[in-house]
Amino acid sequence: MATTKTTLSFQAEVAQLLHLVTHSLYSNKEIFLRELVSNASDACDKLRFEALDNPALYEDQPTLEVRVSFDKAARTLTIADNGIGMSRQEAIDHLGTIAKSGTKDFMGKLSGDQKADAQLIGQFGVGFYSGFIVADRITVESRRAGLPAAEGVRWISSGAGDFEVETITREQRGTSVILHLREDADEFLNAWKLKQIIGKYSDHISLPILMEKEEWKEGEDNKGGAMVPTGEWEAVNKASALWTRPRKDITDEQYIEFYKSISHDHEPPLAWSHNRVEGSTEYTQLLYIPGTAPYDLWNRDKKAGVKLYVKRVFIMDDAEALLPGYLRFVKGVIDSADLPLNVSRELLQESRDVRAIRDGCTKRVLSMLEDLARKDAAPADAAAEGVTDAVDKTEAAAPSDSGKYARFYAEFGAVLKEGLGEDFANRERLAKLLRFASTTSDSVSVSFADYKARMKEGQEAIYYITADTLAAARNSPQLEVFKKKGIEVLLMTDRVDEWALNYLHDFDGTPLQSVAKGAVDLGKLQDEAEKKAAEEAAESFKPVLAKLKEALKDKAEDVRATTRLVDSPACLVVQEHGMSTQLARMLKQAGQKAPESKPVLEVNPEHPLVKKLDGSVHFHDLANILFDQALLAEGGLPDDPAAYVKRVNALLV
Ligand code: ADP
Ligand code: MG
């Protein structure tokens, strides 16, 4: 196989993707350089990591670097690294197929907004192909570290349906990506332009990016002149890992650009926090709160977004041991001085230092969120302070901070709630960060503390209802008596709510009470006269209840009279400690087993339809209709919808 030249087809998805990339990103061309430099830097990180076990991989070149050069006459631009390189097979696998499964999603996500789409490219691990935005042909020459010079590879493609590979001899370890530029990509044959792009996207890259120095040379007979290369190479980036620099030396723009490069988010982050933590475990943390959710936030295998470095050596992406799962939206870098360089994922799980880092980072993220929440809660105050205290620039900037927590919460609130079941130590802090819609607030902005501050005199519980949608929650018959008495009820519509609330029984000493569970007990909110009237009504209603129970014995666990209804004839509730009908339905839809428990039917003895029951010849039909309607009202379906329709029609006729 020594020097065989083979033509292979791209995986169908790649071909499709290439077409899309080159046609949708032409007005944001320069990002190709960011992607290729980032690949070169990744390749160097990989070499450094593999060389920990096998120093011979460095051969005679221990200094890792990236070189960017161009040839005006040949119209080529080359990005070369002396990183890990690729074998022939790796070139075929890595540059001809897309390993990650998200390609279809990626194509579906292309929005036509080129800025946003350009970020997606990196997010989906298809950055290499962005070279075809500016090149009509790409040549990749590479040799994997550790392989003999005779086992180099050349890969060539014009970005249509196929690519060519051949085995070559290559002394130089690592990879050169040679872009044969398109007619309209002249601007990249310019050192100044290239330096500017590298500065913008790649300044934080921790290894030197070198370009050849140029100097001005007069033309012959003083007829014009040109910049000519000097043969001397110089670094064009700062080449110090951003997080290792002191905070005061880093501008906001640099922090934001670094965030964009590690998150592939095109929006700036909502907040960040950069600290050196000292003590028994020493590490540096640079953590970001994003303002937009990634496409795969709900993927259960989704890893945390924190990169782990040990003494500036990259160890791994997505180090899930460094933050709990419910903070998987956080992006950033942890650089530890205490972990061994050969740390594995398994080892991470058991390390005491890692546990200390995880606790420290969790606390840090929670206080960043608390900070955002505080600024949201008092935007007016912050603005006012800024005006009276003009000297303090940060305060003056505060108004723009308001609304950030609401933005965060809309994107990640449901993920945060998972923490109630996952992180017992921080449960109380988490509970304070939760926000809900309520019967008095349309926006998802009510905290438990807000609710408590508004509780009626004599109210002893925080009332809430869970439902599939806000409309269903708001119109639920179970809320009727609360509306009548002006008691606020929190409306919860996230799928995770029901589960999460299993772990939260009270807030600051006040119990949480579902209005759809157990008998309604308004405690002191119900006056004695009302209670007495209700008891009397229930007493005289007993014979009807007994008949209802008998008629519905297959459907309902129990039938009882209630005071919770005002306008509706009936509703379903579950036993005090039972699973809500909504959760049971969700489990069933997901194909999981839900405990087969029958709901309780509560009827309103004051309702005309219920009053009609007594002595009706249609008693059996009416009883069933009552039950099925209660089910419909909370978003469920009767077991036998056709029978329901028949019964209603029979009565209508
Ligand atoms: P990603 O970087 O997200 O994996 P890319 O499309 O940018 O996706 O690159 C695809 C793959 O090609 C990389 O994962 C890597 O295996 C390989 N690759 C690209 N550039 C280089 C390089 N300079 N050196 C070694 N391998 C590379
Ligand atoms: Mg890449």
XYZ file of C-alpha atoms and ligand atoms in Angstrom:
681
model
C 0.000 0.000 0.000
C 3.102 2.164 0.299
C 2.390 5.074 -2.012
C -1.045 4.120 -3.179
C -3.240 6.951 -4.242
C -6.915 6.370 -3.592
C -9.989 8.410 -4.271
C -12.681 8.072 -1.669
C -16.140 9.560 -1.357
C -17.168 11.769 1.473
C -19.818 10.384 3.758
C -23.089 11.668 2.284
C -23.639 13.996 5.196
C -20.261 15.633 4.738
C -20.950 16.404 1.108
C -24.261 17.970 2.021
C -22.676 19.902 4.841
C -19.883 21.223 2.652
C -22.374 22.608 0.248
C -24.241 24.344 3.043
C -21.157 25.701 4.733
C -19.693 27.249 1.631
C -22.997 28.700 0.546
C -24.219 30.047 3.824
C -21.113 31.498 5.412
C -19.451 33.435 2.622
C -20.049 36.790 4.265
C -18.326 35.683 7.457
C -15.339 34.105 5.783
C -12.669 34.804 8.349
C -13.892 32.229 10.851
C -12.114 29.514 8.883
C -8.849 30.726 10.401
C -10.166 30.457 13.915
C -11.268 26.881 13.247
C -8.024 25.765 11.649
C -5.863 27.404 14.305
C -8.014 25.803 16.960
C -7.506 22.384 15.343
C -3.760 22.993 15.259
C -3.802 23.964 18.908
C -5.900 20.895 19.802
C -3.363 18.731 17.962
C -0.544 20.208 20.054
C -2.535 19.682 23.258
C -3.036 16.052 22.281
C 0.650 15.550 21.639
C 1.576 17.123 24.953
C -0.853 14.823 26.692
C 0.279 11.629 24.944
C 3.897 12.585 25.509
C 3.379 12.510 29.256
C 3.540 8.732 28.966
C 5.825 8.645 25.974
C 8.286 11.568 25.803
C 9.863 10.094 22.653
C 6.897 11.483 20.706
C 8.517 14.928 20.868
C 11.299 13.584 18.635
C 13.753 16.473 18.358
C 11.091 19.162 18.508
C 9.893 19.797 22.035
C 8.562 23.289 21.335
C 5.009 23.122 20.108
C 3.893 25.852 17.769
C 1.614 26.857 14.927
C 2.909 28.615 11.824
C 0.714 30.635 9.506
C 2.192 31.564 6.146
C 1.055 32.488 2.647
C 2.341 32.542 -0.883
C 0.935 35.356 -2.983
C 2.041 33.967 -6.293
C 0.698 30.474 -5.668
C -2.368 31.936 -3.877
C -1.996 29.521 -0.956
C -2.383 30.000 2.766
C -0.844 27.372 5.063
C -1.579 26.599 8.698
C 1.085 24.229 9.994
C 1.485 22.661 13.417
C 3.915 20.225 14.986
C 1.242 18.527 17.055
C 0.044 14.953 17.095
C -0.520 14.668 13.315
C -2.628 12.081 11.531
C -1.933 8.655 10.116
C -3.324 7.772 6.710
C -6.304 6.064 8.258
C -6.904 8.931 10.673
C -6.913 11.405 7.815
C -9.538 9.293 6.048
C -11.630 8.912 9.171
C -11.337 12.408 10.577
C -11.489 14.438 7.398
C -13.948 12.332 5.431
C -16.642 11.516 7.912
C -18.293 13.320 10.741
C -17.938 11.350 13.904
C -20.376 13.353 15.918
C -23.977 12.497 15.414
C -25.292 16.025 15.418
C -24.912 16.806 11.735
C -28.577 16.534 10.902
C -29.392 18.772 13.842
C -26.747 21.146 12.639
C -28.276 21.460 9.215
C -31.690 21.947 10.714
C -30.313 24.700 12.905
C -28.759 26.794 10.176
C -30.792 29.913 10.488
C -29.589 32.052 7.652
C -28.127 34.422 10.220
C -24.526 34.023 9.200
C -23.079 35.158 12.497
C -25.035 32.560 14.410
C -24.425 29.869 11.824
C -20.693 30.476 11.916
C -20.651 29.665 15.620
C -22.644 26.510 15.051
C -19.907 25.171 12.845
C -17.515 24.957 15.756
C -20.198 23.663 18.090
C -20.871 20.674 15.873
C -17.282 19.641 15.372
C -17.184 20.361 11.669
C -14.722 23.250 11.806
C -12.245 21.764 9.367
C -14.701 22.071 6.510
C -14.957 25.819 6.991
C -11.679 25.950 5.035
C -13.763 25.472 1.912
C -15.411 28.838 2.444
C -12.230 30.453 1.153
C -10.515 27.586 -0.663
C -11.542 25.700 -3.783
C -8.991 23.035 -2.938
C -7.408 21.963 0.348
C -4.263 19.900 0.667
C -3.487 18.386 4.036
C -0.084 16.861 4.649
C 0.519 15.108 7.899
C 2.570 12.612 9.828
C 1.501 11.199 13.114
C 3.981 11.602 15.961
C 5.785 8.313 16.497
C 5.344 7.012 12.934
C 8.326 6.842 10.533
C 8.772 9.575 7.906
C 7.697 7.148 5.166
C 4.227 6.936 6.685
C 3.110 10.443 6.013
C -0.166 11.179 4.282
C -1.397 13.680 1.728
C -5.108 14.386 1.578
C -6.552 16.528 -1.207
C -10.076 17.618 -1.907
C -11.896 20.320 -3.755
C -14.793 20.005 -1.374
C -17.187 18.385 -3.803
C -18.085 14.720 -3.490
C -14.723 13.092 -2.903
C -11.153 13.350 -1.664
C -7.861 11.748 -2.534
C -5.314 10.233 -0.155
C -1.804 9.093 -0.828
C 1.092 7.976 1.318
C 4.018 10.384 1.284
C 7.352 10.809 2.980
C 7.273 13.628 5.458
C 10.071 14.428 7.840
C 8.125 16.992 9.769
C 5.827 15.709 12.485
C 2.345 17.234 12.617
C 0.007 18.700 10.062
C 0.066 21.356 7.348
C -3.258 22.506 6.001
C -2.733 24.236 2.662
C -5.632 26.290 1.377
C -5.719 27.050 -2.335
C -7.649 30.266 -2.116
C -10.657 31.105 -4.219
C -10.645 34.096 -6.538
C -12.574 36.214 -4.076
C -10.403 35.426 -1.050
C -7.450 37.656 -1.889
C -7.764 39.566 1.338
C -6.220 36.640 3.213
C -2.935 36.940 1.325
C -2.059 39.794 3.613
C -0.013 39.568 6.797
C -1.719 42.485 8.476
C -5.160 41.041 7.870
C -4.143 37.598 9.125
C -2.578 39.049 12.286
C -5.712 40.994 12.942
C -7.914 37.882 12.686
C -5.572 35.836 14.864
C -5.571 38.603 17.457
C -9.332 38.678 17.432
C -10.031 34.969 17.782
C -6.904 33.252 18.950
C -5.058 35.537 21.304
C -5.723 33.283 24.287
C -4.383 30.155 22.588
C -1.659 29.004 24.891
C 0.978 28.139 22.316
C 2.723 30.565 20.006
C 1.200 31.268 16.630
C 4.081 32.357 14.436
C 4.157 34.412 11.265
C 7.114 35.385 9.190
C 8.301 38.953 9.710
C 8.097 41.119 6.613
C 9.925 44.268 5.767
C 9.457 46.972 3.179
C 11.714 46.734 0.166
C 11.933 49.504 -2.411
C 11.420 48.380 -5.988
C 14.169 48.791 -8.574
C 14.700 52.356 -9.759
C 12.466 53.407 -6.911
C 9.467 52.169 -8.873
C 7.149 51.043 -6.121
C 8.066 48.549 -3.468
C 6.637 45.637 -1.544
C 6.628 43.853 1.789
C 8.977 40.891 1.574
C 9.496 38.055 4.029
C 12.649 38.167 6.143
C 12.920 34.522 7.108
C 12.463 35.486 10.750
C 9.380 34.196 12.594
C 7.588 36.023 15.380
C 4.677 35.190 17.639
C 1.549 37.136 16.745
C -0.549 36.121 19.747
C 0.048 36.580 23.464
C 0.389 32.805 23.877
C -0.341 32.792 27.555
C -3.406 30.911 28.619
C -5.896 33.647 29.473
C -6.806 32.247 32.870
C -3.200 32.319 34.047
C -2.971 36.078 33.608
C -3.902 38.404 36.471
C -7.468 39.634 36.350
C -6.470 43.269 36.073
C -4.570 42.572 32.846
C -7.570 41.090 31.077
C -10.154 43.253 29.363
C -13.853 42.422 29.209
C -13.485 41.940 25.455
C -10.813 39.320 26.037
C -12.920 37.505 28.572
C -15.856 37.548 26.160
C -13.811 36.406 23.181
C -12.379 33.552 25.230
C -15.889 32.538 26.228
C -16.998 32.524 22.614
C -14.068 30.382 21.610
C -14.709 27.703 24.220
C -18.498 27.752 24.076
C -19.168 28.348 20.382
C -21.870 30.716 21.533
C -22.119 33.882 19.485
C -23.703 35.896 22.283
C -21.597 37.220 25.120
C -21.986 35.418 28.460
C -24.243 36.821 31.180
C -21.525 36.731 33.803
C -18.126 35.302 34.574
C -15.918 34.770 37.551
C -12.166 34.333 37.535
C -10.332 33.350 40.716
C -7.267 31.727 42.078
C -8.400 29.512 44.907
C -5.830 28.858 47.566
C -5.874 26.549 50.523
C -5.505 22.817 50.840
C -6.449 22.406 47.170
C -5.125 25.053 44.816
C -6.641 25.813 41.476
C -7.714 28.543 39.117
C -11.322 28.777 38.046
C -12.696 30.773 35.148
C -16.420 30.103 34.964
C -19.033 31.577 32.646
C -22.831 31.702 32.765
C -24.106 31.571 29.169
C -27.122 33.493 27.999
C -28.237 30.929 25.421
C -28.823 27.220 25.731
C -26.898 24.926 23.384
C -28.925 22.737 21.054
C -28.237 19.617 23.094
C -28.923 20.881 26.603
C -31.567 18.223 27.092
C -29.426 15.395 25.906
C -29.082 13.286 29.014
C -25.540 12.286 28.074
C -24.594 15.900 27.703
C -21.335 16.537 29.482
C -20.466 19.509 31.593
C -18.855 22.374 29.730
C -15.750 22.757 31.863
C -12.275 22.002 30.565
C -9.690 20.593 32.919
C -6.046 21.649 32.807
C -3.306 20.524 35.142
C -0.518 23.099 35.423
C -1.568 24.534 32.040
C -1.520 21.166 30.309
C -4.848 20.368 28.743
C -6.265 17.172 30.246
C -9.839 16.862 29.071
C -12.949 18.541 27.775
C -16.298 18.147 29.438
C -14.896 17.107 32.786
C -18.200 16.174 34.381
C -16.665 15.476 37.790
C -15.891 19.158 38.225
C -19.481 20.355 38.446
C -22.757 18.639 39.294
C -25.027 17.707 36.380
C -27.539 20.436 37.078
C -24.847 23.043 36.376
C -23.958 21.494 33.019
C -24.679 24.787 31.266
C -21.641 26.433 32.883
C -18.636 26.894 30.593
C -15.072 27.498 31.574
C -11.697 26.269 32.637
C -10.313 24.746 35.798
C -6.548 24.608 36.108
C -5.348 22.570 39.045
C -1.865 22.409 40.470
C -2.623 19.417 42.666
C -3.888 16.720 40.316
C -1.504 14.313 38.631
C -1.048 14.893 34.907
C -2.100 11.363 34.069
C -5.444 11.758 35.795
C -8.221 9.703 34.197
C -11.967 10.186 34.271
C -12.262 7.295 36.723
C -9.632 8.775 38.987
C -11.368 12.130 38.884
C -14.482 10.614 40.379
C -12.576 9.493 43.448
C -10.143 12.309 44.053
C -10.524 14.376 47.200
C -9.040 17.363 45.444
C -11.640 17.058 42.729
C -14.363 16.984 45.330
C -12.987 20.173 46.841
C -12.849 21.795 43.395
C -16.386 20.679 42.638
C -17.707 22.119 45.881
C -15.824 25.336 45.334
C -17.041 25.730 41.764
C -20.636 24.898 42.698
C -20.625 27.585 45.379
C -19.064 30.040 42.980
C -21.710 29.440 40.332
C -24.510 29.748 42.861
C -23.192 33.061 44.072
C -22.878 34.317 40.493
C -26.536 33.412 40.003
C -27.537 35.037 43.282
C -25.748 38.129 42.140
C -27.628 38.217 38.833
C -30.907 37.612 40.646
C -30.192 40.473 43.031
C -29.483 42.847 40.157
C -32.698 41.775 38.450
C -34.714 42.353 41.574
C -33.527 45.897 42.077
C -32.948 47.439 38.670
C -34.450 50.741 39.728
C -32.209 51.011 42.778
C -29.123 50.202 40.803
C -29.954 52.833 38.225
C -30.607 55.433 40.873
C -27.325 54.689 42.604
C -25.514 55.062 39.328
C -26.894 58.539 38.872
C -26.140 59.826 42.368
C -22.738 58.216 42.492
C -21.286 59.076 39.138
C -17.749 58.285 40.260
C -18.477 54.619 40.543
C -18.452 53.416 36.973
C -19.506 49.868 37.677
C -22.632 51.036 39.411
C -23.451 53.329 36.533
C -23.309 50.319 34.258
C -25.649 48.350 36.463
C -28.936 48.992 34.616
C -27.769 46.880 31.706
C -27.368 44.007 34.150
C -31.035 43.957 34.998
C -33.035 41.345 33.176
C -30.067 39.004 32.982
C -31.363 36.622 35.586
C -34.706 36.436 33.818
C -32.841 35.612 30.620
C -30.788 33.005 32.386
C -33.856 31.515 33.989
C -35.814 31.257 30.767
C -32.974 29.234 29.243
C -31.733 27.183 32.167
C -34.264 27.401 35.007
C -35.566 23.909 34.396
C -32.042 22.490 34.516
C -31.335 24.307 37.749
C -34.346 22.630 39.346
C -32.722 19.240 38.872
C -30.386 20.381 41.614
C -33.108 20.028 44.239
C -32.850 16.281 43.855
C -29.167 16.198 43.133
C -27.440 18.543 45.533
C -28.886 18.298 49.013
C -26.169 20.449 50.542
C -27.190 23.450 48.458
C -30.928 22.828 48.362
C -31.854 25.945 50.288
C -29.737 28.219 48.164
C -31.240 26.634 45.068
C -34.789 27.043 46.339
C -34.156 30.773 46.669
C -33.079 30.916 43.041
C -36.281 29.362 41.686
C -38.896 31.483 39.923
C -42.449 30.685 38.936
C -45.478 32.136 37.272
C -48.441 32.510 39.583
C -52.090 33.385 39.604
C -51.046 37.003 40.128
C -48.036 37.126 37.812
C -47.847 36.256 34.143
C -44.089 36.230 33.965
C -41.958 33.505 35.481
C -40.634 35.825 38.138
C -42.150 34.923 41.491
C -39.715 33.563 44.043
C -40.789 31.631 47.111
C -39.713 34.635 49.162
C -41.920 36.983 47.095
C -44.792 34.583 47.579
C -44.292 34.376 51.320
C -44.200 38.134 51.612
C -47.636 38.269 49.950
C -49.287 35.462 51.909
C -52.691 36.164 53.428
C -53.050 36.453 57.125
C -53.672 32.973 58.496
C -52.267 31.264 55.380
C -50.069 28.406 56.437
C -48.798 26.921 53.196
C -47.285 27.880 49.851
C -49.843 26.629 47.332
C -48.880 25.421 43.892
C -50.294 23.501 40.982
C -48.470 21.548 38.271
C -49.826 21.241 34.733
C -48.685 20.731 31.165
C -49.190 24.324 30.139
C -49.665 27.680 31.779
C -53.197 27.920 30.375
C -54.132 24.523 31.781
C -52.715 25.486 35.150
C -54.442 28.835 35.206
C -57.852 27.413 34.286
C -57.710 24.393 36.490
C -60.915 23.898 38.515
C -58.748 23.168 41.516
C -57.881 26.843 41.704
C -61.444 28.078 41.994
C -61.691 28.477 45.729
C -58.208 30.038 45.834
C -59.243 32.598 43.261
C -62.430 33.327 45.149
C -60.491 33.954 48.328
C -57.709 35.851 46.584
C -54.995 33.395 47.553
C -51.996 33.314 45.236
C -51.077 29.934 43.748
C -47.773 29.202 42.001
C -48.205 27.740 38.515
C -45.616 25.150 37.573
C -45.336 23.891 34.022
C -41.819 22.528 33.618
C -41.693 18.779 33.188
C -39.150 18.571 35.954
C -41.269 20.450 38.526
C -43.244 17.535 39.816
C -40.125 15.471 40.333
C -38.063 18.300 41.768
C -40.722 19.261 44.300
C -40.556 15.787 45.773
C -37.299 16.989 47.269
C -38.552 20.273 48.620
C -41.129 20.025 51.347
C -40.971 23.520 52.657
C -39.419 26.876 52.069
C -38.008 28.669 55.047
C -40.312 26.769 57.378
C -43.492 27.155 55.313
C -44.728 23.870 53.826
C -45.354 23.554 50.115
C -48.803 22.249 49.316
C -50.100 21.069 45.964
C -53.670 22.214 45.428
C -54.315 18.981 43.534
C -53.246 16.653 46.291
C -55.181 15.486 49.327
C -58.256 17.170 50.755
C -58.236 20.912 50.522
C -57.483 22.400 53.877
C -57.404 26.132 53.907
C -56.829 26.069 57.631
C -57.439 29.439 59.196
C -58.376 30.922 55.850
C -61.738 29.232 56.076
C -64.016 30.732 58.665
C -66.044 28.674 61.081
C -69.398 29.408 59.443
C -68.099 28.242 56.080
C -66.729 25.071 57.587
C -69.995 24.306 59.281
C -72.038 24.913 56.144
C -69.723 22.655 54.202
C -70.011 19.884 56.742
C -73.789 20.091 56.686
C -73.891 20.037 52.909
C -71.625 17.007 52.917
C -73.854 15.266 55.415
C -77.039 15.666 53.395
C -75.134 14.764 50.251
C -73.979 11.424 51.636
C -76.526 9.158 49.934
C -75.655 10.633 46.517
C -71.952 10.183 47.238
C -72.498 6.544 48.086
C -74.287 6.007 44.787
C -71.544 7.841 42.882
C -68.890 5.746 44.532
C -70.671 2.609 43.475
C -71.166 3.838 39.881
C -67.521 4.864 39.512
C -65.866 2.162 41.545
C -63.664 1.129 38.600
C -62.423 4.647 37.957
C -62.222 6.488 41.235
C -60.548 5.559 44.471
C -63.069 7.614 46.363
C -65.748 10.211 45.761
C -66.166 13.055 48.201
C -67.757 16.455 48.515
C -65.466 19.454 48.324
C -65.359 23.140 49.022
C -62.480 23.756 46.635
C -64.781 24.164 43.637
C -66.832 27.232 42.846
C -67.847 27.115 39.167
C -66.995 23.542 38.227
C -69.029 20.467 39.099
C -66.103 18.170 39.821
C -62.352 17.716 39.758
C -59.800 14.971 40.282
C -57.272 14.978 43.066
C -54.720 12.444 44.175
C -54.143 11.117 47.658
C -51.910 13.214 49.855
C -48.761 11.258 49.046
C -49.770 9.906 45.650
C -48.237 10.708 42.305
C -50.056 13.490 40.497
C -52.199 12.468 37.550
C -50.066 14.724 35.388
C -46.831 12.971 36.315
C -48.429 9.557 35.920
C -49.590 10.565 32.445
C -46.123 11.795 31.539
C -44.540 8.549 32.638
C -47.028 6.570 30.612
C -46.368 8.694 27.524
C -42.669 8.051 27.987
C -43.396 4.340 27.989
C -42.579 3.955 31.665
C -44.564 2.254 34.347
C -46.580 4.509 36.565
C -48.071 3.075 39.727
C -51.689 2.213 38.985
C -53.438 4.428 41.481
C -56.942 5.687 40.948
C -57.661 9.361 41.548
C -60.231 10.737 43.946
C -63.238 12.477 42.405
C -64.298 15.558 44.299
C -67.710 16.977 43.546
C -69.210 20.360 44.229
C -72.601 19.798 45.922
C -73.620 23.360 45.034
C -73.298 22.874 41.294
C -76.606 22.547 39.325
C -75.361 19.498 37.444
C -74.478 17.758 40.680
C -77.786 18.745 42.220
C -79.515 17.143 39.274
C -77.932 13.779 40.053
C -80.244 12.964 42.898
C -83.099 10.893 41.523
C -82.058 11.249 37.894
C -82.886 8.329 35.597
C -79.563 9.024 33.849
C -77.591 8.724 37.075
C -75.060 6.235 35.758
C -74.350 8.236 32.587
C -74.148 11.523 34.444
C -71.745 10.062 36.976
C -69.453 8.873 34.218
C -69.656 12.148 32.362
C -68.760 13.981 35.547
C -65.680 11.861 35.966
C -64.554 12.043 32.342
C -65.024 15.794 32.214
C -62.913 16.230 35.304
C -60.227 14.246 33.520
C -60.549 16.350 30.369
C -60.356 19.546 32.381
C -56.885 18.721 33.540
C -55.587 17.694 30.152
C -56.210 13.953 30.351
C -58.279 11.720 28.099
C -61.149 9.440 29.108
C -60.201 5.755 28.924
C -62.955 5.237 26.414
C -63.454 8.535 24.561
C -66.086 7.061 22.235
C -68.243 5.967 25.157
C -67.927 9.449 26.602
C -69.094 11.064 23.383
C -72.015 8.636 23.148
C -73.162 9.458 26.653
C -72.994 13.192 26.127
C -74.821 12.916 22.827
C -77.518 10.763 24.358
C -78.177 13.487 26.906
C -78.055 16.236 24.303
C -80.709 14.484 22.266
P -13.349 19.031 15.771
O -12.128 19.895 15.868
O -14.499 19.602 16.516
O -13.109 17.593 16.127
P -12.979 19.520 12.978
O -13.846 19.400 11.782
O -12.415 20.862 13.236
O -13.804 19.031 14.225
O -11.790 18.484 12.857
C -12.093 17.129 12.622
C -10.994 16.226 13.088
O -9.908 16.254 12.201
C -10.386 16.562 14.429
O -11.123 16.026 15.483
C -9.009 15.891 14.336
O -9.114 14.520 14.659
C -8.694 16.024 12.881
N -7.815 17.189 12.666
C -8.170 18.364 12.112
N -7.116 19.207 12.070
C -6.058 18.540 12.611
C -4.677 18.852 12.862
N -4.171 20.066 12.558
N -3.896 17.892 13.416
C -4.408 16.673 13.729
N -5.687 16.330 13.527
C -6.511 17.238 12.966
Mg -12.083 21.826 15.202
